[in-house]
Coordinates of C-alpha atoms in Angstrom, one line a residue:
Chain A
M211 CA 9.0 46.6 -74.8
T212 CA 8.3 48.6 -71.7
N213 CA 10.1 51.9 -71.5
P214 CA 12.4 51.5 -68.4
K215 CA 11.7 55.1 -67.4
R216 CA 7.9 54.5 -67.5
A217 CA 8.4 51.4 -65.3
L218 CA 10.1 53.6 -62.7
L219 CA 7.0 55.9 -62.7
Q220 CA 5.1 53.1 -60.8
L221 CA 5.2 53.2 -57.0
P222 CA 7.6 50.7 -55.5
Q223 CA 5.9 47.8 -53.5
G224 CA 5.1 49.1 -50.1
A225 CA 4.9 52.8 -51.0
E226 CA 1.6 54.5 -50.5
S227 CA 0.2 57.8 -51.6
F228 CA -3.3 59.3 -51.8
Y229 CA -4.6 62.3 -53.6
L230 CA -7.5 64.8 -54.0
E231 CA -10.7 63.5 -52.3
D232 CA -8.8 60.7 -50.5
A233 CA -6.2 63.1 -49.2
F234 CA -8.8 65.7 -48.2
R235 CA -10.7 63.1 -46.2
H236 CA -7.6 61.8 -44.6
R237 CA -6.5 65.3 -43.4
R238 CA -10.0 66.0 -42.1
L239 CA -10.0 62.8 -40.1
I240 CA -6.6 63.8 -38.6
E241 CA -8.1 67.2 -37.7
R242 CA -11.0 65.4 -35.9
I243 CA -8.6 63.4 -33.9
E244 CA -6.6 66.5 -33.1
Q245 CA -9.7 68.3 -31.9
V246 CA -10.5 65.5 -29.5
V247 CA -7.0 64.9 -28.1
D248 CA -6.2 68.6 -27.9
K249 CA -9.1 69.0 -25.4
W250 CA -7.7 66.2 -23.4
G251 CA -4.4 68.0 -23.0
Y252 CA -2.3 66.0 -25.5
L253 CA 0.4 67.9 -27.4
P254 CA 1.6 67.0 -30.9
V255 CA 5.0 65.4 -31.4
Q256 CA 6.9 64.7 -34.6
T257 CA 9.4 61.8 -34.6
P258 CA 12.4 61.7 -37.0
V259 CA 12.1 59.8 -40.3
F260 CA 15.2 57.8 -39.6
D261 CA 17.4 57.0 -36.6
F262 CA 20.3 54.7 -35.7
F263 CA 19.2 51.0 -36.0
G264 CA 21.5 49.8 -33.1
V265 CA 19.5 51.9 -30.6
Y266 CA 16.4 49.9 -31.3
E267 CA 17.8 46.5 -32.3
D268 CA 17.2 44.7 -29.0
L269 CA 13.6 46.0 -28.9
I270 CA 12.4 44.7 -32.2
P271 CA 11.3 41.0 -32.7
S272 CA 13.5 39.3 -35.3
R273 CA 10.5 38.5 -37.4
E274 CA 9.6 42.2 -37.6
A275 CA 13.2 43.3 -38.1
R276 CA 13.1 41.8 -41.5
S277 CA 10.6 44.4 -42.7
I278 CA 12.7 47.4 -41.6
Y279 CA 14.3 49.5 -44.2
R280 CA 18.0 50.0 -43.3
L281 CA 20.6 52.2 -44.8
I282 CA 24.2 53.2 -44.1
D283 CA 25.1 56.8 -43.7
R284 CA 28.4 58.4 -44.8
E285 CA 30.1 57.6 -41.5
G286 CA 29.2 54.0 -41.8
D287 CA 26.5 53.9 -39.2
V288 CA 23.4 51.7 -39.9
L289 CA 20.2 53.7 -39.9
M290 CA 16.6 52.6 -40.0
L291 CA 13.6 54.3 -41.5
R292 CA 10.7 55.0 -39.0
Y293 CA 9.1 51.6 -38.6
D294 CA 7.1 52.3 -35.4
N295 CA 6.1 55.6 -34.0
T296 CA 6.1 54.5 -30.3
L297 CA 9.7 53.3 -30.5
F298 CA 11.0 56.5 -32.0
L299 CA 8.9 58.6 -29.7
A300 CA 10.1 56.7 -26.6
K301 CA 13.7 57.6 -27.4
Q302 CA 12.9 61.2 -27.9
M303 CA 10.9 61.4 -24.7
G304 CA 13.4 59.4 -22.7
L305 CA 16.2 61.8 -23.7
M306 CA 14.4 65.2 -23.4
L307 CA 12.0 64.7 -20.4
S308 CA 12.9 65.1 -16.7
D309 CA 10.9 64.0 -13.6
D310 CA 9.6 67.6 -13.3
D311 CA 7.9 67.4 -16.7
L312 CA 5.8 64.3 -15.8
P313 CA 3.1 63.4 -16.6
V314 CA 3.2 64.3 -20.3
R315 CA 0.5 63.7 -22.8
V316 CA 1.5 63.5 -26.5
W317 CA -0.1 62.5 -29.8
Y318 CA 1.3 61.8 -33.2
G319 CA 0.2 61.1 -36.8
D320 CA 2.9 60.0 -39.1
T321 CA 3.8 57.7 -41.9
I322 CA 5.7 54.5 -41.1
L323 CA 7.9 52.7 -43.6
R324 CA 8.1 48.9 -43.8
H325 CA 9.1 46.6 -46.5
Q326 CA 6.5 44.3 -48.2
E327 CA 7.3 41.4 -50.3
A328 CA 5.8 41.4 -53.8
E329 CA 3.2 38.8 -52.8
D330 CA 2.8 40.0 -49.3
I331 CA -0.7 39.7 -47.9
S332 CA 0.1 41.0 -44.4
N333 CA -1.9 44.1 -44.8
D334 CA 0.8 46.3 -43.4
E335 CA -0.3 49.8 -42.6
F336 CA 1.6 52.9 -43.4
F337 CA 0.0 55.7 -41.4
Q338 CA -0.1 55.5 -37.6
T339 CA -1.8 58.0 -35.4
G340 CA -1.9 57.6 -31.7
V341 CA -1.4 58.9 -28.2
E342 CA 1.0 58.2 -25.3
L343 CA 0.4 59.1 -21.7
I344 CA 3.8 59.3 -20.1
G345 CA 4.6 59.3 -16.4
K346 CA 1.4 57.9 -14.9
R347 CA 0.8 54.5 -13.5
G348 CA -2.4 52.8 -12.4
R349 CA -6.0 52.5 -13.1
D350 CA -6.8 56.1 -13.9
A351 CA -4.1 56.3 -16.5
D352 CA -5.2 53.0 -18.1
L353 CA -8.8 54.1 -18.1
E354 CA -7.9 57.5 -19.6
V355 CA -6.3 55.9 -22.6
L356 CA -9.2 53.4 -23.1
V357 CA -11.8 56.2 -22.8
L358 CA -9.9 58.5 -25.1
L359 CA -9.6 55.7 -27.7
D360 CA -13.4 55.4 -27.5
R361 CA -13.9 59.2 -27.9
V362 CA -11.5 59.3 -30.9
F363 CA -13.3 56.5 -32.7
S364 CA -16.7 58.1 -31.9
A365 CA -15.5 61.4 -33.4
L366 CA -14.3 59.5 -36.5
G367 CA -17.6 57.6 -36.8
A368 CA -16.3 54.1 -36.5
P369 CA -19.3 51.7 -36.2
S370 CA -19.7 48.3 -34.6
R371 CA -16.3 48.1 -32.9
V372 CA -15.2 46.1 -30.0
V373 CA -12.2 46.4 -27.6
H374 CA -10.5 43.2 -26.6
L375 CA -8.6 43.8 -23.3
G376 CA -5.8 41.5 -22.1
S377 CA -2.8 41.5 -19.9
R378 CA 0.9 41.2 -20.6
A379 CA 1.5 41.6 -16.8
L380 CA -0.3 38.2 -16.3
L381 CA 2.0 36.5 -18.7
Q382 CA 5.1 38.2 -17.1
T383 CA 4.2 36.6 -13.7
I384 CA 4.5 33.2 -15.4
V385 CA 7.4 33.9 -17.7
P386 CA 9.7 36.6 -16.2
G387 CA 11.3 39.0 -18.5
E388 CA 14.8 37.4 -18.1
A389 CA 13.9 34.8 -20.6
P390 CA 13.1 36.7 -23.8
E391 CA 13.1 33.6 -26.1
A392 CA 10.7 31.7 -23.8
A393 CA 8.5 34.8 -23.5
R394 CA 8.4 35.2 -27.3
A395 CA 7.4 31.6 -27.7
F396 CA 4.6 32.0 -25.1
R397 CA 3.3 35.2 -26.7
R398 CA 3.1 33.6 -30.2
A399 CA 1.4 30.4 -29.0
I400 CA -1.1 32.4 -26.9
A401 CA -1.8 35.0 -29.6
L402 CA -2.4 32.2 -32.2
R403 CA -4.6 30.3 -29.8
R404 CA -2.4 27.2 -30.0
H405 CA -3.6 25.7 -26.8
D406 CA -1.5 22.5 -27.0
D407 CA 1.7 24.6 -27.5
V408 CA 0.8 26.9 -24.5
R409 CA 0.3 23.8 -22.3
A410 CA 3.6 22.3 -23.5
L411 CA 5.4 25.6 -22.9
C412 CA 3.9 25.8 -19.4
R413 CA 5.2 22.2 -18.7
E414 CA 8.7 23.2 -20.0
N415 CA 8.6 26.2 -17.7
G416 CA 8.1 23.9 -14.7
C417 CA 4.3 24.1 -14.2
P418 CA 2.6 20.9 -13.0
P419 CA 0.2 19.2 -15.5
E420 CA -3.0 20.5 -13.9
R421 CA -1.8 24.1 -13.7
S422 CA -0.5 23.8 -17.3
R423 CA -3.9 22.7 -18.5
F424 CA -5.6 25.5 -16.6
L425 CA -3.2 28.2 -17.9
A426 CA -3.8 27.0 -21.5
E427 CA -7.5 27.5 -20.8
L428 CA -7.0 30.8 -19.1
F429 CA -4.9 32.3 -22.0
A430 CA -7.7 31.2 -24.5
F431 CA -10.3 33.0 -22.4
I432 CA -12.6 35.6 -24.2
G433 CA -15.7 36.6 -22.3
T434 CA -17.4 38.6 -19.7
R435 CA -16.4 39.6 -16.1
D436 CA -18.8 37.0 -14.7
E437 CA -17.3 34.3 -16.8
L438 CA -13.8 35.3 -15.8
E439 CA -15.0 35.3 -12.2
Q440 CA -16.1 31.7 -12.5
L441 CA -12.7 30.8 -13.9
I442 CA -10.9 32.6 -11.0
R443 CA -13.1 30.8 -8.4
R444 CA -12.3 27.5 -10.0
A445 CA -8.6 28.3 -9.8
D446 CA -8.9 29.4 -6.2
R447 CA -10.6 26.1 -5.2
S448 CA -7.8 24.0 -6.8
R449 CA -5.0 26.5 -6.0
L450 CA -4.0 26.8 -9.6
L451 CA -3.0 30.5 -9.6
T452 CA -0.6 32.4 -7.3
T453 CA -1.9 35.5 -5.4
V454 CA 0.0 37.7 -7.9
E455 CA -1.6 36.1 -10.9
T456 CA -5.1 36.4 -9.4
G457 CA -4.3 40.0 -8.6
E458 CA -3.6 40.7 -12.3
L459 CA -6.9 39.1 -13.2
R460 CA -8.7 41.1 -10.6
Y461 CA -7.2 44.3 -12.1
I462 CA -8.5 43.4 -15.5
E463 CA -11.9 42.7 -14.0
L464 CA -11.9 46.0 -12.2
L465 CA -10.9 48.0 -15.3
S466 CA -13.6 46.2 -17.3
K467 CA -16.2 47.1 -14.6
E468 CA -15.2 50.8 -14.5
Y469 CA -15.2 51.0 -18.3
E470 CA -18.6 49.4 -18.5
E471 CA -20.0 51.9 -15.9
L472 CA -18.8 54.8 -18.0
D473 CA -21.3 53.8 -20.7
L474 CA -19.0 54.2 -23.7
N475 CA -19.8 53.4 -27.3
A476 CA -17.5 50.4 -27.8
E477 CA -18.1 47.1 -26.1
L478 CA -15.2 45.8 -24.1
R479 CA -14.4 42.1 -23.9
I480 CA -11.9 40.5 -21.6
D481 CA -9.6 38.6 -23.8
L482 CA -6.6 36.9 -22.2
S483 CA -5.3 35.8 -25.5
E484 CA -4.4 39.4 -26.1
V485 CA -0.8 39.5 -24.7
G486 CA 0.6 42.4 -26.9
S487 CA 2.7 42.0 -30.0
Q488 CA 5.7 44.1 -28.9
P489 CA 8.4 42.9 -26.5
Y490 CA 8.2 46.2 -24.6
H491 CA 4.6 45.8 -23.3
T492 CA 4.2 45.4 -19.5
G493 CA 0.6 45.9 -18.2
I494 CA -2.7 46.0 -20.0
V495 CA -2.8 45.4 -23.7
F496 CA -5.7 45.7 -26.1
N497 CA -6.8 45.5 -29.7
V498 CA -9.8 47.0 -31.4
Y499 CA -11.7 45.1 -34.1
M500 CA -14.4 46.3 -36.5
E501 CA -16.9 44.5 -38.6
G502 CA -15.7 44.0 -42.2
I503 CA -12.0 44.6 -41.5
G504 CA -9.6 41.6 -41.5
A505 CA -7.2 42.9 -38.9
A506 CA -7.2 45.0 -35.7
I507 CA -7.8 48.7 -36.4
A508 CA -6.1 49.9 -33.3
S509 CA -3.8 48.5 -30.7
G510 CA -2.2 49.7 -27.5
G511 CA -1.1 49.0 -24.0
R512 CA 1.2 49.8 -21.2
Y513 CA 5.0 49.9 -21.5
D514 CA 6.5 50.9 -18.3
N515 CA 10.1 50.0 -19.0
L516 CA 10.6 51.2 -22.6
I517 CA 11.4 54.9 -22.1
S518 CA 13.9 54.1 -19.4
H519 CA 15.8 52.1 -22.1
F520 CA 16.7 55.5 -23.5
G521 CA 16.8 57.8 -20.5
I522 CA 14.3 58.9 -17.8
D523 CA 12.5 56.1 -15.9
A524 CA 8.9 56.9 -16.9
P525 CA 5.9 54.5 -17.2
A526 CA 3.7 55.0 -20.2
V527 CA 0.5 53.8 -21.8
G528 CA -1.0 54.6 -25.2
F529 CA -2.6 53.4 -28.4
S530 CA -2.1 53.7 -32.1
I531 CA -4.8 53.7 -34.8
L532 CA -4.3 52.3 -38.2
L533 CA -6.2 55.1 -39.9
R534 CA -5.8 54.0 -43.5
K535 CA -7.2 50.6 -42.7
V536 CA -10.3 52.0 -41.1
Q537 CA -10.8 55.2 -43.2
E538 CA -13.2 53.8 -45.8
H539 CA -15.4 52.1 -43.2
L540 CA -16.1 55.2 -41.2
T541 CA -19.6 56.7 -41.3
T542 CA -18.3 60.2 -41.0
D543 CA -19.6 62.4 -43.8
I544 CA -16.5 64.0 -45.2
S545 CA -16.4 64.8 -48.8
A546 CA -14.5 67.5 -50.6
H547 CA -17.2 67.9 -53.3
D548 CA -20.3 67.7 -51.1
A549 CA -19.2 69.6 -48.0
R550 CA -17.0 72.2 -49.8
R551 CA -18.4 72.8 -53.2
P552 CA -16.4 75.8 -54.5
V553 CA -18.2 78.9 -55.7
R554 CA -16.8 80.8 -58.7
A555 CA -16.1 84.5 -57.8
E556 CA -17.5 87.0 -60.2
G557 CA -16.3 90.4 -61.5
E558 CA -14.8 92.0 -64.6
S559 CA -11.3 92.4 -63.3
F560 CA -9.1 90.3 -61.1
R561 CA -9.5 92.8 -58.3
E562 CA -13.3 92.6 -58.5
R563 CA -13.1 88.8 -58.5
L564 CA -10.8 88.8 -55.6
E565 CA -13.1 91.0 -53.6
D566 CA -16.1 88.8 -54.4
A567 CA -14.0 85.8 -53.4
E568 CA -13.1 87.3 -50.0
R569 CA -16.9 88.0 -49.4
I570 CA -17.7 84.4 -50.2
R571 CA -14.8 83.1 -48.0
A572 CA -16.0 85.3 -45.1
R573 CA -19.3 83.4 -45.3
G574 CA -17.3 80.2 -44.7
E575 CA -17.6 79.0 -48.2
V576 CA -14.8 78.0 -50.7
A577 CA -14.2 80.5 -53.5
L578 CA -12.3 80.0 -56.7
L579 CA -10.9 83.0 -58.6
Chain B
M298 CA -22.2 39.6 -24.8
S299 CA -23.0 38.6 -28.3
D300 CA -21.2 38.5 -31.6
L301 CA -21.5 41.7 -33.5
S302 CA -23.1 40.4 -36.7
S303 CA -25.8 37.8 -37.3
A304 CA -24.9 37.4 -41.0
P305 CA -23.8 33.9 -42.0
L306 CA -20.2 32.9 -41.1
T307 CA -18.1 32.9 -44.3
L308 CA -16.1 29.9 -45.2
A309 CA -13.7 29.7 -48.2
L310 CA -13.4 26.3 -49.8
P311 CA -10.8 25.2 -52.4
K312 CA -12.5 24.0 -55.6
G313 CA -11.7 20.4 -56.4
R314 CA -11.6 17.1 -54.6
L315 CA -11.0 18.6 -51.2
M316 CA -14.1 20.7 -51.5
Q317 CA -16.2 17.5 -52.0
Q318 CA -14.8 16.0 -48.9
V319 CA -15.5 19.1 -46.8
L320 CA -19.0 19.5 -48.3
E321 CA -19.8 15.8 -47.3
H322 CA -18.5 16.5 -43.8
L323 CA -20.6 19.7 -43.5
R324 CA -23.6 17.8 -44.8
R325 CA -23.2 15.3 -41.9
C326 CA -22.9 18.3 -39.6
G327 CA -26.4 19.4 -40.8
F328 CA -25.4 22.0 -43.4
Q329 CA -27.2 21.6 -46.7
F330 CA -26.0 23.5 -49.7
Q331 CA -27.3 23.8 -53.3
I332 CA -24.2 24.3 -55.4
S333 CA -24.5 24.5 -59.2
Q334 CA -21.5 24.2 -61.4
R335 CA -21.1 27.9 -62.1
N336 CA -21.9 29.2 -58.6
L337 CA -18.9 30.6 -56.7
T338 CA -20.9 31.3 -53.5
A339 CA -23.6 29.3 -51.7
T340 CA -25.4 29.8 -48.4
D341 CA -26.8 26.8 -46.4
E342 CA -30.6 26.5 -46.2
E343 CA -30.7 27.8 -42.6
G344 CA -28.5 30.9 -43.4
R345 CA -25.8 30.0 -41.0
L346 CA -22.8 29.4 -43.3
K347 CA -21.9 31.1 -46.6
L348 CA -19.4 29.2 -48.8
I349 CA -17.0 31.1 -51.1
L350 CA -15.4 28.8 -53.7
V351 CA -11.9 29.8 -54.7
K352 CA -8.8 28.4 -56.3
N353 CA -6.7 26.4 -53.8
N354 CA -3.7 28.8 -54.0
D355 CA -5.8 31.9 -53.5
L356 CA -7.6 30.7 -50.4
P357 CA -5.2 32.1 -47.8
V358 CA -5.3 35.5 -49.5
Y359 CA -9.1 35.6 -49.2
V360 CA -8.9 34.6 -45.5
A361 CA -6.0 36.9 -44.7
H362 CA -7.9 39.9 -46.1
G363 CA -11.0 38.9 -44.2
I364 CA -13.1 38.4 -47.3
A365 CA -13.8 35.0 -46.0
G366 CA -13.5 34.7 -42.3
L367 CA -12.8 31.0 -42.3
G368 CA -11.2 28.6 -44.8
V369 CA -10.3 25.0 -45.3
C370 CA -6.8 24.7 -46.5
G371 CA -3.6 22.5 -46.4
T372 CA -0.8 23.6 -44.0
D373 CA 1.4 23.8 -47.1
L374 CA -0.5 26.7 -48.6
V375 CA -0.9 28.4 -45.3
Y376 CA 2.9 28.4 -44.8
E377 CA 3.5 29.4 -48.4
S378 CA 1.2 32.4 -48.0
G379 CA 3.1 33.8 -45.0
A380 CA -0.1 34.6 -43.3
E381 CA -0.8 33.6 -39.7
F382 CA -4.3 32.2 -39.0
F383 CA -6.0 30.5 -36.0
E384 CA -6.0 26.8 -36.7
L385 CA -9.3 25.6 -35.3
H386 CA -9.5 22.0 -36.4
T387 CA -7.5 19.4 -38.2
F388 CA -9.5 17.2 -40.6
G389 CA -8.8 13.5 -40.9
F390 CA -8.8 13.6 -44.7
G391 CA -6.4 15.1 -47.2
R392 CA -3.2 14.3 -45.3
T393 CA -0.1 14.2 -47.5
R394 CA 3.7 14.6 -47.2
M395 CA 6.0 17.3 -48.4
C396 CA 9.0 15.5 -49.9
L397 CA 12.4 16.1 -51.4
A398 CA 12.7 13.9 -54.5
S399 CA 15.2 13.2 -57.2
R400 CA 15.8 11.0 -60.2
A401 CA 15.9 7.3 -59.1
D402 CA 19.4 7.0 -60.4
H403 CA 20.7 10.3 -58.9
D404 CA 23.9 10.0 -56.9
P405 CA 23.9 12.5 -54.0
A406 CA 27.8 12.1 -53.8
G407 CA 27.9 14.3 -56.9
D408 CA 25.8 17.1 -55.3
H409 CA 27.5 20.5 -55.1
T410 CA 27.6 22.4 -51.8
Q411 CA 24.4 24.2 -52.9
L412 CA 21.4 22.1 -53.8
T413 CA 19.3 23.2 -56.7
I414 CA 15.6 22.5 -56.1
A415 CA 12.6 23.2 -58.3
T416 CA 9.3 23.6 -56.5
K417 CA 6.0 25.3 -56.2
F418 CA 6.7 25.7 -52.5
S419 CA 9.6 28.2 -52.6
R420 CA 9.0 29.7 -49.1
F421 CA 8.8 26.4 -47.4
T422 CA 11.8 25.0 -49.3
H423 CA 14.0 28.1 -48.6
D424 CA 13.1 28.1 -44.9
F425 CA 13.4 24.4 -44.4
F426 CA 16.9 24.1 -45.7
H427 CA 18.0 27.5 -44.4
A428 CA 17.0 26.5 -40.9
R429 CA 19.3 23.4 -41.2
G430 CA 22.2 25.4 -42.6
I431 CA 22.0 23.8 -46.0
P432 CA 22.5 26.3 -48.9
V433 CA 19.9 25.9 -51.6
Q434 CA 19.0 27.6 -54.9
V435 CA 15.3 27.5 -55.3
I436 CA 13.7 27.5 -58.8
R437 CA 10.1 28.4 -58.6
L438 CA 7.7 26.5 -60.9
N439 CA 3.9 26.6 -61.1
G440 CA 3.1 23.0 -62.0
S441 CA 4.4 19.7 -63.4
V442 CA 7.4 19.9 -61.1
E443 CA 8.3 16.3 -61.8
L444 CA 9.6 17.4 -65.2
A445 CA 12.5 19.4 -63.7
P446 CA 14.8 16.5 -62.8
V447 CA 13.8 14.6 -66.0
L448 CA 14.7 17.5 -68.3
G449 CA 17.7 18.6 -66.3
L450 CA 16.4 21.9 -64.9
A451 CA 17.2 20.8 -61.3
P452 CA 18.4 17.6 -59.7
Y453 CA 15.9 17.9 -56.9
I454 CA 12.3 18.8 -56.4
V455 CA 10.2 19.6 -53.4
D456 CA 6.6 18.6 -53.8
L457 CA 3.5 17.0 -52.2
V458 CA 3.6 13.2 -52.4
E459 CA 0.5 11.1 -51.7
T460 CA 1.0 7.6 -53.1
G461 CA 4.3 8.3 -55.0
S462 CA 2.8 6.9 -58.3
T463 CA 3.5 10.2 -60.1
L464 CA 7.1 10.1 -59.0
R465 CA 7.5 6.5 -60.0
A466 CA 5.9 7.2 -63.4
N467 CA 8.6 9.8 -64.0
N468 CA 11.4 7.6 -62.7
L469 CA 11.8 9.7 -59.5
K470 CA 12.2 8.6 -55.9
V471 CA 11.6 10.3 -52.5
T472 CA 14.9 11.3 -51.0
Q473 CA 13.7 12.7 -47.8
E474 CA 10.3 13.3 -46.2
L475 CA 10.3 17.0 -45.0
A476 CA 6.9 17.6 -43.4
E477 CA 3.5 16.1 -42.8
I478 CA 0.8 18.2 -44.5
E479 CA -2.7 18.3 -42.9
V480 CA -5.9 19.9 -43.9
K481 CA -7.0 22.6 -41.4
L482 CA -10.0 24.8 -40.6
V483 CA -8.3 28.2 -40.4
C484 CA -9.7 31.5 -39.3
N485 CA -8.7 35.1 -39.8
P486 CA -7.7 36.3 -36.3
A487 CA -9.7 39.5 -36.4
Y488 CA -12.8 37.7 -37.7
Y489 CA -12.5 35.2 -34.9
K490 CA -12.4 38.0 -32.3
L491 CA -15.6 39.5 -33.7
Q492 CA -17.5 36.2 -34.1
F493 CA -15.9 34.0 -31.4
R494 CA -19.0 32.5 -29.9
R495 CA -20.6 31.4 -33.2
I496 CA -17.2 30.2 -34.5
A497 CA -16.7 28.1 -31.3
E498 CA -20.2 26.6 -31.9
L499 CA -19.3 25.8 -35.5
V500 CA -16.0 24.2 -34.5
E501 CA -17.7 22.1 -31.8
T502 CA -20.2 20.8 -34.4
I503 CA -17.5 20.0 -36.9
K504 CA -15.4 18.2 -34.3
G505 CA -18.4 16.3 -33.0
V506 CA -19.2 14.5 -36.3
S507 CA -17.1 11.6 -37.4
E508 CA -15.3 12.0 -40.7
T509 CA -15.6 8.4 -41.8

């Protein structure tokens, strides 16, 4: 019979820990990220481990709310453990920043805690690192975040990755934010590439049949600027899109063009089926995919109305990287044993060994007493 | 713009009768495979498609983790896995029904406020009745579900029903049809994003060939 105390020594489902080489490598990767973002003027932030659930309740999709760990404090308030860094960060920034502080650039690297069922295969991630550029609208800010994402992944040595860029703003022109249920249904149908469902939702939303068919095709689009241009021209000829909708597509085209001209490492594809997973997204949205990994390794986008939910009215754009997911696929050569093979200090007495060790350490090597 | 990798697309197939139907369809689409009894993988002669042969219940796990990018699977198993895939094609074969069944002589007037249901499809059963406000106690079984009402474990079962002959043989009847189950070509979303052009071509080929 299993000793009950021994059974408790296992990690609960959903908990994660890593040790020795693995932890060494993880910390070095975080340092590499810090070295990059530091030079771009991003300051570190630390969000609380738990906060009041009610503050975030309206901002979390019900499907995701099921995975949040909740607890009741001694005063009877419902608390939640940190489930998403951006949400917790938005509250802190909304409360502490003033207009004079903007723009602000911050980065974080923290554990998030989510429940997993025993047979869960959702591949949830438990360490998020990312950046947020707060207080800047427009193309330069969007490009800054996309380029920084590329620089970070290059520093980490992430091979064969591709950025899929889409637009929540485009969807919002068709389904305004006042109808959250309808918006949620649209997002899900588009993200899962259920074209018939998208067409039916467009019809329910009052779109004529031809426009509904076109929108279903549009939201399934993945391709180049030239291919998108052909689609826009077809829409223009048949008057299938409004000026505002065409404007959103032109913005994505422009962003894609400027990104391409910067000659970055990761290819960027226009993907209008990327509409962002979170209710708070507003403008551009993107996911990064890498060969051999069965889920996006990074995601991000613009969220201009989230921080004002908690305080100051500040637009923002950012990304988060699922570092544990990507860690074993990186080409970066980081190994505790190879790069930092320790040298044994020599000497008769502890003092002699300590002095020898200090000489070794002064040469940049690792010394053991 | 090209797909990142030129390696064969990976397709998980469930071992058993459904595999033979899919292989026959793929053969008509121009994919020729040499599969011996002990092989668990096979690549077509032109190196376009690599098959990974897995147990039916495990198939969504392989696709969700991206071990196989594509898979052929019933909507019952996809739902039960909790994973969300792109559904790229519905095959004409393998259709069946998810049904609530009971003993032929069962009198529903004697049911308590909470139904007790034995099933392999616990997630589906829970969600189906929960969405309709009907309280259920689900007893999870791994096979021979028809035994549950016969031996008195539960008055109801939820199971796949094709012809109904197994139910009749055990003196059971369909009480309610709950869902149509179809066989789909599913795809891991991240895999689709990386290989979307080649996958779109494969889907066009599969759709373009008659299944009869």
